[in-house]
Amino acid sequence: LDYVIVGGGTAGLVVANRLTANPSVSVMVLEAGGDGLGNINISDPTLIGAAWGTQVDWQFPTEPLLFDGNRTLGNAPRGKVLGGSSAINVRNLRLKCIVFFGDVFDRGDDREYDEWLALGNTGWNAQSIMAAGEKAEHFFAPNATDDIDYTLTDHGLSGNIATSYNSAAPPIHDDIISSVVNAGGRETADNDGGYVNGIAHVTNARLPSNNTRSTSATGYYFPYSNRTNFQVTLNVVVTKILWSSTASGSAVASGVEYVDTDGTTHTINATTVILSAGTWGSPPILERSGVGNATFLESLGIESVIDLPGVGENLQEQIMAPMEWSLNTSLSLNVVTPFLLNMESLQTTVGSENLATLESLLDVQPPNLSDALYNAHKALYNKSAPWVEEYISVSTPASGPSVLTWIPVNLHPLSRGSVHIVSTNGTEYPSIQYNLFQSPFDTYVLAAAAQRIQSIVSTPPISNWITGQISPSAGVTSIEDLQAFALANVAVTNHIIGTALMGPLEDGGVVDASLKVYGTKNVYVIDASVVPIEPAAHLQATVYAVAERAAALLTSTSD
Ligand SMILES: Cc1cc2nc3c(=O)[nH]c(=O)nc-3n(C[C@H](O)[C@H](O)[C@H](O)COP(=O)(O)OP(=O)(O)OC[C@H]3O[C@@H](n4cnc5c(N)ncnc54)[C@H](O)[C@@H]3O)c2cc1C
């Protein structure tokens, strides 16, 4: 066997597909979940969140929030099925909100992707990441009557993942756009072209002809399952990497160990091992294999093979605090309506009265954020890269008036969490610490963005639709009160990255720019855990881009 790929998720199936295009290359994908075929909770993206808490969801327990000791955000969803999280990824609002969003597919900003290169990741910049992302996309333009602007040249037109818009835009959207513009924002035709700075509709990973979800399984595996060199073993959990040599600085993997549903242990040999088990899945496998912080591993009785302190660190998550208003009418809308995205530089978002405080908070480097990543974030700020994303949606409950939901998202928090194993047991859940709001800067960003949203919503014409503020309650308008609101109502976006960071070793890197694990000859990590900087977007399009580019590097084809 040439390659064993751990995890048939978003990234894993892309890599398997591209490698097996060469019939002489053999690949085995080991996936913990089943094939998901016939599961309507996966195929129908309008069945919002129906897959969560079922057997196709890992339901990762998370640790109590450090700033609020008794509270946790509960079990976090992650796909445990062919297609991985691309099969269940729909917006997940845990709190009061009744609105959910679609299976968003959008790219980040050139300034963010160029920062990957500035961090020392040769070959990874806006141009190469955008090109790889477009390779994954097959964009279906909306009907002319849908009243949705777009720019065809900002999209890939012949890739494996179908993208399209939900449906026609309801008239209230014009008033939302007008209020954003009247309050000093801008309208853009499309935010997928590398300059994310305005309000626009976004695409979903959806095949418009039958309104089914497009996943890495539907796009990269099922149509190719007759390739004899593309093998998949389902319902097996990989526990660790096996080594044929642990020579210092050049460890050689011989394959992996896995357990089946009976608890029987198996091994499989391969020339190259690729971990694509996700941001919370890949680091635990490395740690159980002796790759990680040597002191920590030895405390668990695991012999250190490669001392790599970055493994499991640098966990980054985008955070939000949903806001809601009641409208003066009951619009006939589906629960998931078309929606808009508004992104602007942080300097514009916070307003001049908050800028000095914000910049003084940005000047404080959190203790577990490396100099390199801290400087990258300051560079993003200085380049006026987008920092706050606003999800805007209108929904109508079973009874009563429609609700406007407007959610500020802090795209680039400074706080960093971690994921680490708690024992040598290969199937035990790791300990996941988000460490949200470690940096007061993160709270302030959400509060200042919320204040600005309040001013947009009170600007005509959208203000004429509003009858009252639901959340936060009326009167919560000061920065102090809005910070308290953000702390009490924080929700996560499930856009986790960073735990097998791509970057120089001295900056906490786990993999080099070819995504090979430092100190190994033949072990790679290819999934969201290598992403060093969050995009001003939802994450999957960037993960597809990472996987496409990594596969191209492996097959040495030009991208
Ligand atoms: C609830 C939710 C909502 C989201 N919403 C959006 C959205 O609307 N838009 C967007 O762009 N992004 C969204 N995301 C993020 C996006 O889906 C993920 O970032 C992306 O899919 C991650 O890809 P990955 O390849 O890193 O991991 P995954 O796709 O999660 O793949 C990991 C795979 O590895 C398997 N695996 C793990 N451990 C093992 C093991 N030990 N042995 C064998 N197999 C294993 C898993 O079962 C899984 O199939 C969402 C994510 C979630 C969870």
XYZ file of C-alpha atoms and ligand atoms in Angstrom:
612
model
C 0.000 0.000 0.000
C 1.344 3.428 -0.934
C -0.766 5.676 1.312
C -2.943 5.134 4.363
C -5.191 8.128 5.038
C -6.641 8.421 8.528
C -10.096 9.987 8.265
C -12.404 10.030 5.241
C -13.560 13.553 6.029
C -13.466 16.867 4.206
C -9.734 16.915 3.494
C -9.008 13.177 3.551
C -11.234 12.291 0.605
C -9.859 15.145 -1.520
C -6.338 13.831 -1.055
C -7.405 10.213 -1.644
C -9.202 11.218 -4.828
C -6.284 13.158 -6.294
C -3.743 10.464 -5.417
C -5.818 7.628 -6.917
C -6.211 9.486 -10.191
C -2.944 7.685 -10.905
C -3.998 4.020 -11.204
C -0.605 2.802 -10.033
C -0.942 4.559 -6.661
C -2.801 2.587 -3.970
C -4.666 4.333 -1.152
C -6.561 3.037 1.865
C -8.813 5.446 3.778
C -9.645 4.432 7.348
C -12.806 6.164 8.569
C -14.334 5.975 12.034
C -17.889 6.436 10.778
C -20.090 4.785 8.157
C -20.846 5.827 4.581
C -23.845 7.995 5.468
C -25.710 6.819 2.374
C -29.476 7.193 2.665
C -29.129 9.464 5.703
C -31.469 12.325 4.905
C -30.060 14.357 7.800
C -26.899 14.591 5.719
C -28.280 14.908 2.205
C -30.999 17.460 3.006
C -29.248 20.633 4.190
C -32.541 22.185 5.261
C -32.922 19.625 8.073
C -30.973 21.969 10.248
C -28.678 20.238 12.687
C -30.694 17.014 12.609
C -27.462 15.035 12.318
C -26.013 16.424 15.544
C -26.212 14.163 18.533
C -26.678 11.125 16.280
C -24.209 8.397 15.370
C -22.715 10.512 12.554
C -21.576 13.127 15.086
C -18.568 12.612 17.377
C -20.193 14.840 20.047
C -16.862 15.944 21.496
C -17.190 16.924 25.165
C -15.540 20.291 25.872
C -14.025 21.550 29.113
C -15.663 24.256 31.248
C -15.009 27.801 30.040
C -12.119 29.197 32.043
C -13.709 32.637 32.411
C -16.910 31.078 33.714
C -15.827 27.984 35.624
C -19.049 25.998 35.832
C -20.288 26.518 32.325
C -19.433 24.498 29.229
C -20.641 24.940 25.687
C -21.693 21.296 25.765
C -20.733 18.643 23.273
C -19.304 20.037 20.067
C -20.450 18.481 16.781
C -17.921 16.945 14.341
C -18.733 14.662 11.444
C -18.146 10.939 12.078
C -19.044 9.671 8.632
C -17.626 9.673 5.118
C -17.392 13.357 4.251
C -16.610 14.222 7.880
C -17.771 17.623 9.013
C -18.649 18.623 5.437
C -21.570 16.185 5.844
C -23.036 17.865 8.934
C -21.786 21.417 8.759
C -24.561 23.790 9.147
C -24.456 26.728 11.441
C -24.960 25.710 15.014
C -26.326 28.310 17.345
C -26.641 26.828 20.761
C -28.272 29.634 22.617
C -31.553 31.436 22.358
C -31.390 31.927 18.641
C -33.989 30.277 16.521
C -32.191 30.955 13.300
C -29.708 28.655 11.679
C -27.730 29.176 8.549
C -26.963 27.040 5.557
C -23.970 24.978 4.558
C -21.926 28.061 3.747
C -19.089 27.835 1.237
C -16.965 30.969 1.034
C -13.350 31.965 0.809
C -11.253 34.270 2.969
C -9.418 37.460 2.172
C -6.140 37.746 0.236
C -4.562 39.651 3.138
C -5.192 36.687 5.446
C -3.884 34.065 3.030
C -0.777 36.174 2.304
C -0.070 36.144 6.039
C 0.414 32.340 5.824
C 3.448 33.046 3.639
C 4.674 35.815 5.943
C 4.638 33.221 8.737
C 7.270 31.280 6.810
C 5.084 28.829 4.878
C 6.748 28.845 1.488
C 4.303 28.561 -1.392
C 1.163 29.290 0.641
C -0.201 32.704 -0.289
C -3.381 34.271 -1.592
C -2.664 33.348 -5.153
C -1.920 29.655 -4.555
C -4.641 29.128 -1.938
C -7.306 30.851 -4.048
C -6.296 28.805 -7.093
C -6.490 25.573 -5.094
C -9.870 26.604 -3.679
C -11.304 27.300 -7.096
C -10.178 23.835 -8.179
C -12.593 22.406 -5.604
C -15.620 24.494 -6.602
C -18.333 24.027 -9.215
C -20.375 27.216 -9.008
C -23.979 27.284 -10.204
C -25.095 30.852 -10.889
C -28.507 31.978 -9.559
C -31.422 32.693 -11.847
C -31.617 36.224 -13.155
C -34.976 36.620 -11.365
C -33.461 35.767 -7.962
C -32.126 39.299 -7.400
C -28.752 37.989 -6.201
C -25.542 39.714 -7.311
C -22.440 37.636 -7.953
C -19.198 37.746 -9.924
C -18.645 34.655 -12.030
C -14.889 35.125 -12.218
C -14.648 34.886 -8.400
C -15.668 31.214 -8.508
C -14.379 27.866 -9.677
C -16.547 26.444 -12.428
C -15.521 22.815 -12.829
C -14.556 21.451 -9.406
C -16.029 18.618 -7.347
C -18.102 20.613 -4.821
C -21.328 22.164 -6.087
C -21.988 25.674 -4.790
C -25.128 27.745 -5.190
C -27.368 30.260 -3.431
C -30.287 29.149 -1.269
C -33.115 30.763 -3.201
C -34.374 34.129 -4.283
C -33.681 37.037 -1.962
C -36.753 38.361 -0.146
C -37.447 42.107 -0.499
C -36.420 42.883 3.102
C -32.849 42.185 2.033
C -32.789 45.355 -0.045
C -33.662 47.351 3.063
C -30.961 45.594 5.091
C -28.392 46.452 2.421
C -29.608 50.057 2.270
C -29.255 50.464 6.035
C -25.737 49.041 5.985
C -24.821 51.496 3.236
C -26.626 54.397 4.943
C -24.657 53.632 8.114
C -21.360 53.859 6.230
C -20.859 50.251 5.085
C -20.452 49.076 1.521
C -22.269 46.689 -0.763
C -20.244 44.225 -2.807
C -21.363 41.904 -5.562
C -19.400 38.949 -4.289
C -17.061 38.332 -1.359
C -15.296 35.327 -2.897
C -12.773 37.198 -5.002
C -10.129 37.789 -2.350
C -11.291 41.178 -1.114
C -13.836 40.567 1.639
C -15.163 43.942 2.614
C -18.866 44.550 2.300
C -22.306 43.066 2.364
C -23.133 40.302 -0.115
C -24.973 37.033 -0.413
C -22.885 33.919 0.149
C -22.944 30.538 -1.513
C -23.720 27.177 0.053
C -22.226 23.767 -0.747
C -25.380 22.602 -2.447
C -26.406 21.049 -5.754
C -29.252 23.284 -6.936
C -30.891 20.734 -9.243
C -32.143 18.652 -6.300
C -31.155 20.900 -3.355
C -28.870 18.293 -1.803
C -25.768 18.935 0.246
C -22.487 18.669 -1.596
C -19.912 16.984 0.658
C -16.420 15.677 0.153
C -18.036 12.218 -0.060
C -20.517 13.170 -2.809
C -17.884 15.211 -4.638
C -14.675 13.250 -4.201
C -15.564 9.664 -3.302
C -18.902 8.176 -4.434
C -18.464 9.011 -8.149
C -14.972 7.424 -7.993
C -15.657 4.416 -5.756
C -15.100 2.042 -8.675
C -11.388 2.902 -8.727
C -9.802 -0.321 -7.455
C -6.871 1.635 -6.028
C -9.238 3.855 -3.918
C -10.129 1.667 -0.932
C -12.125 2.731 2.090
C -12.554 0.853 5.378
C -15.440 2.136 7.479
C -16.241 1.988 11.205
C -12.628 1.727 12.366
C -10.850 4.055 14.772
C -7.142 4.657 14.235
C -5.313 4.783 17.542
C -1.679 5.427 16.654
C 1.113 5.479 14.098
C 3.491 2.506 13.977
C 7.200 3.235 13.524
C 9.826 1.181 11.709
C 12.509 3.603 12.856
C 12.499 6.275 15.514
C 15.920 7.619 14.590
C 16.322 11.135 15.923
C 15.045 13.680 13.447
C 14.009 11.135 10.815
C 11.414 8.797 12.250
C 9.900 6.452 9.688
C 6.310 5.258 9.978
C 5.446 1.768 8.806
C 1.669 2.192 9.033
C -1.037 2.620 11.658
C -2.902 0.661 14.293
C -6.696 0.720 14.429
C -9.576 -0.930 16.252
C -12.816 -2.164 14.758
C -16.282 -2.080 16.287
C -15.606 -5.355 18.167
C -12.614 -3.752 19.848
C -10.201 -5.958 17.889
C -6.861 -4.311 17.111
C -5.475 -4.390 13.555
C -2.439 -2.967 11.831
C -1.928 -1.828 8.271
C 1.359 -1.043 6.545
C 1.879 1.803 4.100
C 4.750 3.732 2.588
C 3.232 7.066 3.657
C 0.854 7.935 6.509
C -1.514 10.902 6.155
C -3.525 12.113 9.140
C -6.783 13.803 8.065
C -8.705 13.202 11.281
C -9.482 16.877 11.895
C -8.428 19.562 14.376
C -9.458 17.465 17.370
C -8.712 14.083 15.772
C -5.187 14.334 14.360
C -3.243 15.689 17.409
C -4.402 12.856 19.727
C -3.112 10.287 17.205
C 0.253 12.061 17.085
C 0.438 12.182 20.888
C -0.379 8.491 21.315
C 2.396 7.810 18.790
C 5.001 9.669 20.852
C 4.864 12.921 18.860
C 4.171 15.963 21.019
C 5.403 17.698 24.131
C 7.892 15.120 25.501
C 7.397 16.082 29.153
C 3.628 15.826 28.869
C 3.761 12.501 27.001
C 6.192 11.005 29.483
C 3.819 11.992 32.306
C 1.309 9.652 30.656
C 3.893 6.896 30.248
C 4.293 7.431 26.493
C 7.827 7.201 25.156
C 8.740 10.350 23.263
C 9.586 9.805 19.601
C 9.647 13.454 18.513
C 9.528 16.323 20.997
C 7.063 18.672 19.264
C 5.520 21.059 21.810
C 3.154 22.565 19.235
C 1.049 19.393 18.936
C -2.443 20.080 20.298
C -1.691 23.747 21.058
C -2.787 26.885 19.169
C -6.438 25.826 19.053
C -8.294 28.730 17.530
C -12.044 29.209 17.224
C -14.107 32.094 15.880
C -16.653 33.315 18.424
C -19.938 35.149 18.234
C -22.716 36.649 20.319
C -26.075 36.462 18.505
C -28.422 39.488 18.563
C -32.139 39.513 17.690
C -34.912 42.003 16.938
C -38.638 41.437 16.373
C -40.174 42.737 13.155
C -43.546 44.355 12.588
C -44.721 41.691 10.215
C -44.781 37.954 9.704
C -42.946 37.264 6.462
C -43.532 34.003 4.648
C -39.947 32.794 4.776
C -38.402 29.418 5.325
C -36.464 29.001 8.543
C -33.286 29.135 6.519
C -33.540 32.234 4.407
C -30.980 33.588 2.020
C -28.651 35.713 4.049
C -26.049 38.336 3.822
C -22.599 38.798 5.088
C -21.000 42.021 6.122
C -17.324 42.273 6.730
C -15.246 45.306 7.352
C -11.906 46.244 8.802
C -11.870 46.324 12.568
C -10.945 49.991 12.551
C -14.216 50.813 10.777
C -16.277 48.348 12.750
C -15.531 49.588 16.236
C -16.075 53.308 15.698
C -13.591 56.051 16.528
C -14.712 56.319 20.187
C -13.637 52.730 20.849
C -10.491 52.644 18.740
C -7.949 53.756 21.351
C -9.136 51.185 23.917
C -9.196 48.481 21.302
C -5.652 49.229 20.170
C -4.371 49.250 23.756
C -5.902 45.785 24.251
C -4.409 44.572 20.971
C -1.021 45.650 22.307
C -1.154 42.993 25.026
C 0.210 39.654 23.786
C -1.497 36.655 25.411
C 1.069 34.320 27.029
C 0.316 31.279 24.873
C 0.280 33.107 21.535
C 3.645 32.851 19.789
C 5.449 36.021 18.727
C 5.008 34.964 15.101
C 1.230 34.513 15.321
C 0.821 37.635 17.434
C 2.750 39.693 14.882
C 0.693 38.151 12.085
C -2.490 39.364 13.766
C -1.086 42.829 14.271
C -0.092 42.858 10.607
C -3.652 41.891 9.641
C -4.969 44.739 11.747
C -2.545 47.199 10.167
C -3.575 46.021 6.698
C -7.230 46.668 7.653
C -8.048 43.044 6.921
C -11.614 42.026 7.796
C -11.990 41.174 11.469
C -15.703 41.084 12.161
C -18.166 39.073 10.135
C -21.861 39.764 10.519
C -24.398 37.062 9.781
C -27.719 38.608 8.933
C -30.864 36.571 8.545
C -34.623 36.819 8.814
C -36.793 33.943 9.957
C -40.391 33.396 10.913
C -41.299 31.180 13.877
C -44.351 28.889 13.845
C -46.402 31.720 15.280
C -45.749 35.403 15.791
C -43.809 38.014 13.890
C -40.579 37.448 12.009
C -37.223 37.855 13.723
C -34.133 39.638 12.442
C -30.956 37.938 13.624
C -27.688 39.837 13.281
C -24.632 38.143 14.662
C -21.206 39.691 15.149
C -18.399 37.148 14.789
C -14.860 37.835 15.961
C -12.927 36.238 13.109
C -9.468 36.642 14.627
C -9.507 36.173 18.397
C -6.097 36.312 20.098
C -6.987 33.620 22.661
C -5.684 30.124 22.028
C -6.925 26.818 23.459
C -5.702 23.250 23.225
C -6.592 19.606 22.641
C -4.655 16.847 24.396
C -5.110 13.179 25.191
C -5.916 12.276 28.780
C -4.651 8.681 28.688
C -3.096 6.125 26.380
C -6.537 4.660 25.641
C -6.867 5.015 21.871
C -10.610 5.585 21.842
C -10.964 7.914 24.831
C -12.047 11.485 24.073
C -9.301 14.111 24.403
C -9.552 17.133 26.706
C -10.646 20.172 24.706
C -10.088 23.595 26.229
C -11.320 26.478 24.041
C -9.824 29.071 26.404
C -12.228 31.679 25.022
C -11.782 35.303 26.114
C -8.335 34.722 27.582
C -7.546 38.012 25.860
C -9.861 40.932 26.859
C -9.319 42.171 23.313
C -11.576 39.350 22.076
C -14.477 40.433 24.278
C -14.054 44.060 23.347
C -14.200 43.280 19.628
C -17.555 41.520 20.033
C -18.963 44.325 22.187
C -17.828 47.105 19.858
C -19.187 45.221 16.843
C -22.513 44.727 18.648
C -22.701 48.442 19.342
C -22.195 49.225 15.691
C -24.842 46.685 14.661
C -27.264 48.437 16.998
C -26.589 51.676 15.180
C -27.131 50.057 11.744
C -30.403 48.477 12.859
C -31.657 51.875 14.071
C -30.869 53.391 10.649
C -33.680 53.601 8.035
C -35.034 51.809 6.138
C -34.521 48.629 8.232
C -35.386 50.560 11.402
C -38.930 50.915 10.043
C -39.373 47.144 10.297
C -38.257 46.874 13.925
C -40.686 46.690 16.839
C -38.294 45.761 19.611
C -34.949 44.354 20.649
C -35.128 40.739 21.843
C -31.512 39.976 22.622
C -29.793 41.690 24.271
C -32.700 43.417 25.947
C -33.358 47.085 25.237
C -31.013 49.361 27.144
C -27.971 47.095 26.819
C -25.981 49.534 24.727
C -22.823 50.509 26.604
C -19.546 48.752 25.831
C -19.445 47.419 29.405
C -22.955 45.953 29.202
C -22.335 44.539 25.738
C -19.122 42.879 26.944
C -21.118 41.213 29.718
C -23.700 40.174 27.123
C -20.974 38.673 24.899
C -19.485 36.693 27.795
C -22.875 35.333 28.835
C -24.070 34.536 25.311
C -20.941 33.431 23.510
C -21.348 30.709 20.924
C -18.746 29.001 18.772
C -18.730 28.731 15.001
C -17.137 25.250 14.759
C -14.314 26.707 12.670
C -11.512 25.153 14.709
C -7.916 25.286 13.446
C -4.262 25.361 14.479
C -3.565 22.240 16.566
C -1.056 20.818 14.079
C 0.112 24.232 12.981
C 1.855 24.756 9.660
C 4.800 26.979 10.463
C 8.469 27.059 11.414
C 9.417 24.684 14.231
C 10.598 27.540 16.444
C 7.157 29.183 16.166
C 5.295 26.131 17.425
C 4.947 24.526 14.005
C 4.017 20.856 13.776
C 4.193 20.487 10.002
C 6.368 22.183 7.391
C 5.101 23.823 4.214
C 4.688 20.425 2.549
C 2.496 19.459 5.553
C 5.018 16.826 6.647
C 5.366 16.394 10.404
C 8.726 17.701 11.635
C 11.157 14.949 12.503
C 9.452 12.339 10.316
C 10.269 10.998 6.884
C 6.771 10.026 5.805
C 3.990 11.341 8.080
C 1.738 14.200 6.951
C -1.187 16.082 8.479
C -3.681 17.342 5.902
C -6.808 18.846 7.464
C -8.034 21.982 9.239
C -5.539 21.538 12.062
C -2.665 22.859 9.924
C -4.402 26.164 9.095
C -2.426 28.976 10.788
C -4.776 31.959 10.328
C -8.580 31.931 10.243
C -10.139 33.141 6.991
C -12.771 35.884 6.981
C -15.179 33.148 6.024
C -16.570 29.834 7.101
C -13.848 27.247 7.087
C -14.671 24.476 4.649
C -13.667 26.254 1.421
C -10.246 26.891 2.955
C -9.952 23.238 4.059
C -10.768 22.098 0.518
C -8.093 24.498 -0.752
C -5.521 23.151 1.719
C -6.314 19.579 0.703
C -6.220 20.325 -3.017
C -2.887 22.082 -2.710
C -1.406 19.421 -0.432
C -2.482 16.703 -2.852
C -0.906 18.609 -5.717
C 2.338 18.846 -3.743
C 2.232 15.107 -3.033
C 1.636 14.190 -6.647
C 4.122 16.880 -7.688
C 1.729 18.249 -10.248
C 1.709 21.944 -10.793
C -1.101 23.950 -9.240
C -21.481 21.757 13.149
C -20.523 22.361 12.168
C -20.939 23.425 11.383
C -20.069 23.993 10.465
N -20.547 24.939 9.597
C -19.796 25.305 8.556
C -20.365 26.054 7.480
O -21.568 26.362 7.445
N -19.537 26.414 6.476
C -18.200 26.088 6.471
O -17.498 26.474 5.542
N -17.650 25.363 7.450
C -18.427 24.931 8.472
N -17.901 24.134 9.434
C -16.451 23.837 9.415
C -16.041 22.801 8.376
O -17.066 21.895 8.121
C -14.795 22.083 8.920
O -13.806 23.048 9.183
C -14.199 21.087 7.933
O -15.201 20.259 7.419
C -13.121 20.282 8.636
O -12.516 19.397 7.740
P -11.403 18.373 8.224
O -11.012 17.590 7.035
O -10.367 19.078 8.981
O -12.131 17.430 9.308
P -13.437 16.536 9.176
O -14.208 16.893 7.966
O -14.135 16.624 10.478
O -12.869 15.078 8.929
C -12.249 14.300 9.907
C -12.605 12.841 9.614
O -11.743 11.992 10.335
C -12.489 10.963 10.954
N -11.734 10.551 12.121
C -11.424 11.299 13.210
N -10.658 10.598 14.063
C -10.489 9.375 13.504
C -9.792 8.207 13.903
N -9.099 8.172 15.050
N -9.838 7.110 13.106
C -10.521 7.143 11.932
N -11.187 8.233 11.490
C -11.168 9.329 12.281
C -13.820 11.626 11.274
O -14.833 10.688 11.500
C -14.030 12.493 10.044
O -14.675 11.801 9.014
C -18.732 23.527 10.374
C -18.310 22.465 11.172
C -19.193 21.864 12.044
C -18.731 20.698 12.870
